[in-house]
Coordinates of N, CA, C and O in Angstrom, one line a residue:
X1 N -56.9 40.5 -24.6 CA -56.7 41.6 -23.6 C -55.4 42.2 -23.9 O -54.4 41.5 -24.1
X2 N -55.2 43.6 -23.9 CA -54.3 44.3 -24.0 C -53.4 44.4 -22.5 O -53.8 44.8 -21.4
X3 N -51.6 43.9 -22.8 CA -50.8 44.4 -22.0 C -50.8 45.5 -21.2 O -51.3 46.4 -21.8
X4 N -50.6 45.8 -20.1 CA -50.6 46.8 -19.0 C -49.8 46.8 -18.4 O -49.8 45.8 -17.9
X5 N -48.6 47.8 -17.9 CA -48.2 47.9 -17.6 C -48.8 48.5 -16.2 O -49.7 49.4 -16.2
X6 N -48.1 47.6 -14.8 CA -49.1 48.3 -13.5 C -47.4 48.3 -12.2 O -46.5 47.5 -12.0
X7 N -48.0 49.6 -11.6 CA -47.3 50.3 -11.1 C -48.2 50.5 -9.6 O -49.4 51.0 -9.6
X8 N -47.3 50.0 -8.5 CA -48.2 50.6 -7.2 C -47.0 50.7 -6.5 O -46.2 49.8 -6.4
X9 N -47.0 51.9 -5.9 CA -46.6 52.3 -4.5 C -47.1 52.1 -2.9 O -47.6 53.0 -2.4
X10 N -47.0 51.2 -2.2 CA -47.5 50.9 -0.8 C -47.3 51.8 -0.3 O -46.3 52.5 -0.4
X11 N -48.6 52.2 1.0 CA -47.9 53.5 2.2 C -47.0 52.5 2.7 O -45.9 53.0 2.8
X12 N -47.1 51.3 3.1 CA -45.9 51.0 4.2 C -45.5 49.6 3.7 O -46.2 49.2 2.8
X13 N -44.7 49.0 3.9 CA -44.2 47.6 3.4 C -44.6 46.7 3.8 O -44.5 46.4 5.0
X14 N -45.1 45.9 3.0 CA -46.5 45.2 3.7 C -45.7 43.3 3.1 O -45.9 42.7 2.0
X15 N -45.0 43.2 4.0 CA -44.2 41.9 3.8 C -44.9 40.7 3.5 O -44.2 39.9 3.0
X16 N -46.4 40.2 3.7 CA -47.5 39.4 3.5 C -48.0 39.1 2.5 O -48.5 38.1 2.1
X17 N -47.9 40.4 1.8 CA -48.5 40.7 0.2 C -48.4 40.0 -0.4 O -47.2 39.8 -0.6
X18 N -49.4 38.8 -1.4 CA -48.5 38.1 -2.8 C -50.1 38.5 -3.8 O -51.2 38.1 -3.4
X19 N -50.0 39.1 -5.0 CA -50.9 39.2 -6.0 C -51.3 37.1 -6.3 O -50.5 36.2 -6.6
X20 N -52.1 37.1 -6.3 CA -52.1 35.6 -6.8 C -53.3 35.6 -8.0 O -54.5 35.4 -8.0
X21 N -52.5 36.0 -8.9 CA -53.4 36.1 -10.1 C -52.8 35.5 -11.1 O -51.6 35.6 -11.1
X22 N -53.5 34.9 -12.2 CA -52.8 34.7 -13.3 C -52.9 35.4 -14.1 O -53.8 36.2 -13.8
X23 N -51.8 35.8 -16.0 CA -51.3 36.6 -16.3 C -50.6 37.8 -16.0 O -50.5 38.7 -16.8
X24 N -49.9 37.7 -14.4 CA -49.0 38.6 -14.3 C -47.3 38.2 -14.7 O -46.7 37.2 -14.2
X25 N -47.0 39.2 -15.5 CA -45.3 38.8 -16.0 C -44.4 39.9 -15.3 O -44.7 41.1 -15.0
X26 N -43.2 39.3 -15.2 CA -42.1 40.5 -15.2 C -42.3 41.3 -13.6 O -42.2 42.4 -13.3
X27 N -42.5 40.1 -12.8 CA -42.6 41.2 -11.8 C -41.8 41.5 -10.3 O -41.6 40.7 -9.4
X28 N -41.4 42.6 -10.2 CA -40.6 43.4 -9.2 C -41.2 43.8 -8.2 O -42.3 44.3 -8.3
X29 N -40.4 43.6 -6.6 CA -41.1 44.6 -6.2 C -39.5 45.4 -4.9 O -38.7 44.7 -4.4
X30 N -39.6 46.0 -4.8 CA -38.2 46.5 -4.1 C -38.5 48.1 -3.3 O -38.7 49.2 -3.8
X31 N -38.4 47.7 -1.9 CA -38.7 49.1 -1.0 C -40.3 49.5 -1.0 O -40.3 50.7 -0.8
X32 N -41.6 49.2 -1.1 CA -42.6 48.9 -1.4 C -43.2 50.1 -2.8 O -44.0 51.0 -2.8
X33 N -42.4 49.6 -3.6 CA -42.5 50.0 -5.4 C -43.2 48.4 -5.8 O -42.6 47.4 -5.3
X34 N -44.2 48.2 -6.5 CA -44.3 47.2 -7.1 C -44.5 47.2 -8.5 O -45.3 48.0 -9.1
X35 N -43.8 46.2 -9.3 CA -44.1 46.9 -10.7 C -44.4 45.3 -11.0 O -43.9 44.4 -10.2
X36 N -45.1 44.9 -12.2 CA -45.3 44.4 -13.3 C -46.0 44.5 -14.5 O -46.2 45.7 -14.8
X37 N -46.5 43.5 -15.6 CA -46.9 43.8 -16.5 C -48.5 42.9 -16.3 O -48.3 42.0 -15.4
X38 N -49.3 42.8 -16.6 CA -50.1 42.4 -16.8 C -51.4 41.8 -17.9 O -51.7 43.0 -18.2
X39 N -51.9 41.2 -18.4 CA -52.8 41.0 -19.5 C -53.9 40.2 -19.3 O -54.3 39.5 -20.2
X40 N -54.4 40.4 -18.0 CA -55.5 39.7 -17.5 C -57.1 40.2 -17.5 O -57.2 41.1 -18.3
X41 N -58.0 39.9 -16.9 CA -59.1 41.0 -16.3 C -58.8 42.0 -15.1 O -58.4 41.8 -14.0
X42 N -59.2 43.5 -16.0 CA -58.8 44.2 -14.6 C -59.7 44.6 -13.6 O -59.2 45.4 -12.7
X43 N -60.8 44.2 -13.4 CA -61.6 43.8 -12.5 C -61.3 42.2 -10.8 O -61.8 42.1 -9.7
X44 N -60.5 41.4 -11.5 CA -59.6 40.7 -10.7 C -58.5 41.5 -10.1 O -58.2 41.4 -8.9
X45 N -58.2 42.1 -10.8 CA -56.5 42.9 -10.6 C -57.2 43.7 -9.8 O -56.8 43.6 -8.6
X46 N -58.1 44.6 -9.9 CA -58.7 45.6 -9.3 C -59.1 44.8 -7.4 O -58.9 45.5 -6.4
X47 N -59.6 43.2 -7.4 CA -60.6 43.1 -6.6 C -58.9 42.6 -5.9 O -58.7 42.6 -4.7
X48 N -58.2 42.3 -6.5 CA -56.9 42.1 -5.4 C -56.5 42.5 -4.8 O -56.3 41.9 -3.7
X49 N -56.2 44.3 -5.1 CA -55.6 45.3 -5.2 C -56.4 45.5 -3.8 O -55.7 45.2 -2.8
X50 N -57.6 45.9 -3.7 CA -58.5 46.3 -2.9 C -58.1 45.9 -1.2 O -58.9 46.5 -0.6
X51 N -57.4 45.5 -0.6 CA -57.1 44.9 0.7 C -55.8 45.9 1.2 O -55.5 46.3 2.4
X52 N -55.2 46.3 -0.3 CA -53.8 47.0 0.5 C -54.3 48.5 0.6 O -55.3 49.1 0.3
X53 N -52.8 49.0 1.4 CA -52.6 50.7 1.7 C -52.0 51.2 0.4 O -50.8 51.2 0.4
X54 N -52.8 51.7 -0.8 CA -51.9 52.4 -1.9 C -52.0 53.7 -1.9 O -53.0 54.5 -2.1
X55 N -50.5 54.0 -1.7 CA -50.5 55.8 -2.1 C -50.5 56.2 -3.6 O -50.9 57.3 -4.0
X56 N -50.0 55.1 -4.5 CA -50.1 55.2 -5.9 C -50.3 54.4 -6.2 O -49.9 53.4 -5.8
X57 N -51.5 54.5 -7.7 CA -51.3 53.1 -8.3 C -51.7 53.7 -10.2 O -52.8 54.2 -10.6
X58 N -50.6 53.6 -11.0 CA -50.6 53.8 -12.2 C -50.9 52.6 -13.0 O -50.7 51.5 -12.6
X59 N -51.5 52.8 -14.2 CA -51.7 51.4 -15.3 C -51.5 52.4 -16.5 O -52.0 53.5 -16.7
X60 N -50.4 51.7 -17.1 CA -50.3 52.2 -18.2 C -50.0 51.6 -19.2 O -49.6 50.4 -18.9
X61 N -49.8 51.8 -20.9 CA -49.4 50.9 -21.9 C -48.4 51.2 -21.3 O -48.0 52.0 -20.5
X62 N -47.7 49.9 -22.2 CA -46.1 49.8 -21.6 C -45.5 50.5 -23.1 O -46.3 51.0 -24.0
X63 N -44.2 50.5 -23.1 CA -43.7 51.4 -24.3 C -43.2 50.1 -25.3 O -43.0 48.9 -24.9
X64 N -43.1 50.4 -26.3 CA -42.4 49.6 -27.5 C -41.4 48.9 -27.2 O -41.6 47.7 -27.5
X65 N -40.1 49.1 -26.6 CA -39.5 48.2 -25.6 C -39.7 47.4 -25.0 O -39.5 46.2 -25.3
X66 N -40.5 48.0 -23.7 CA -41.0 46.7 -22.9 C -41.5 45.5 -23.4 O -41.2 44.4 -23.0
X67 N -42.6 46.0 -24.8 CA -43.3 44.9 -25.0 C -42.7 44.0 -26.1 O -42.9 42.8 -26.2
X68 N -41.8 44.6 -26.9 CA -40.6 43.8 -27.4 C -40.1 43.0 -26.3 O -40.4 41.8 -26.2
X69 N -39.5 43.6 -25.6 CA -39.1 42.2 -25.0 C -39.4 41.3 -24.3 O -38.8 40.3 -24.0
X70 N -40.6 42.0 -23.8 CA -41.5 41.0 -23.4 C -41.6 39.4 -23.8 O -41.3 38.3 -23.3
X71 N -42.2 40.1 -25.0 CA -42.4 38.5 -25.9 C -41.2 38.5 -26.5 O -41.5 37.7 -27.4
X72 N -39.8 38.7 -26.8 CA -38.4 37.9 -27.0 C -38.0 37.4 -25.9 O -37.6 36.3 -26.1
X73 N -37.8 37.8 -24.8 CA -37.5 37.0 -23.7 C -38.3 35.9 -23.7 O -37.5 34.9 -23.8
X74 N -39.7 35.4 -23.7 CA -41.3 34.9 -23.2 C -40.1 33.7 -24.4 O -39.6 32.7 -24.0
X75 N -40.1 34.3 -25.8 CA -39.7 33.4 -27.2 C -38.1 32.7 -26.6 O -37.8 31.8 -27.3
X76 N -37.7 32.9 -26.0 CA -36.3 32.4 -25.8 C -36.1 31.2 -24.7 O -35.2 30.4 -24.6
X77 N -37.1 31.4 -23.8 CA -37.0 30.1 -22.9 C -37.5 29.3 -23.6 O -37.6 28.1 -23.2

């Protein structure tokens, strides 16, 4: 499965929230911005997703960067 970079914006801040999925890395969430990376099924991710209020929700490859360090960080612990 190919990395993904996933990006959602909440309408409201929904303090309850936890994705409980496995392969999600690298993940942020601050002012209800949520970001991480992903490499799982996105039909899971999708059936997660499904409960909240999203004003946005982007998937995209991540850039050459990201995925560099992805896996050098991942290599270093």
């Amino acid at each position: 499965k190919m990395l993904k970079k996933i990006l959602i914006k909440l309408h409201t801040e929904q303090d309850d929230f936890n994705i409980n999925l496995p392969n999600i890395m690298d993940y942020s969430r601050i002012n209800g911005q949520i970001n991480f990376m992903y490499n799982g099924d996105m039909n899971q991710l999708v059936a997660a997703l499904a409960p909240l209020n999203i004003d946005n929700l982007a998937i995209e490859e991540p850039s050459l960067e990201e995925i560099f360090f992805h896996y050098y960080t991942k290599e270093q612990i």
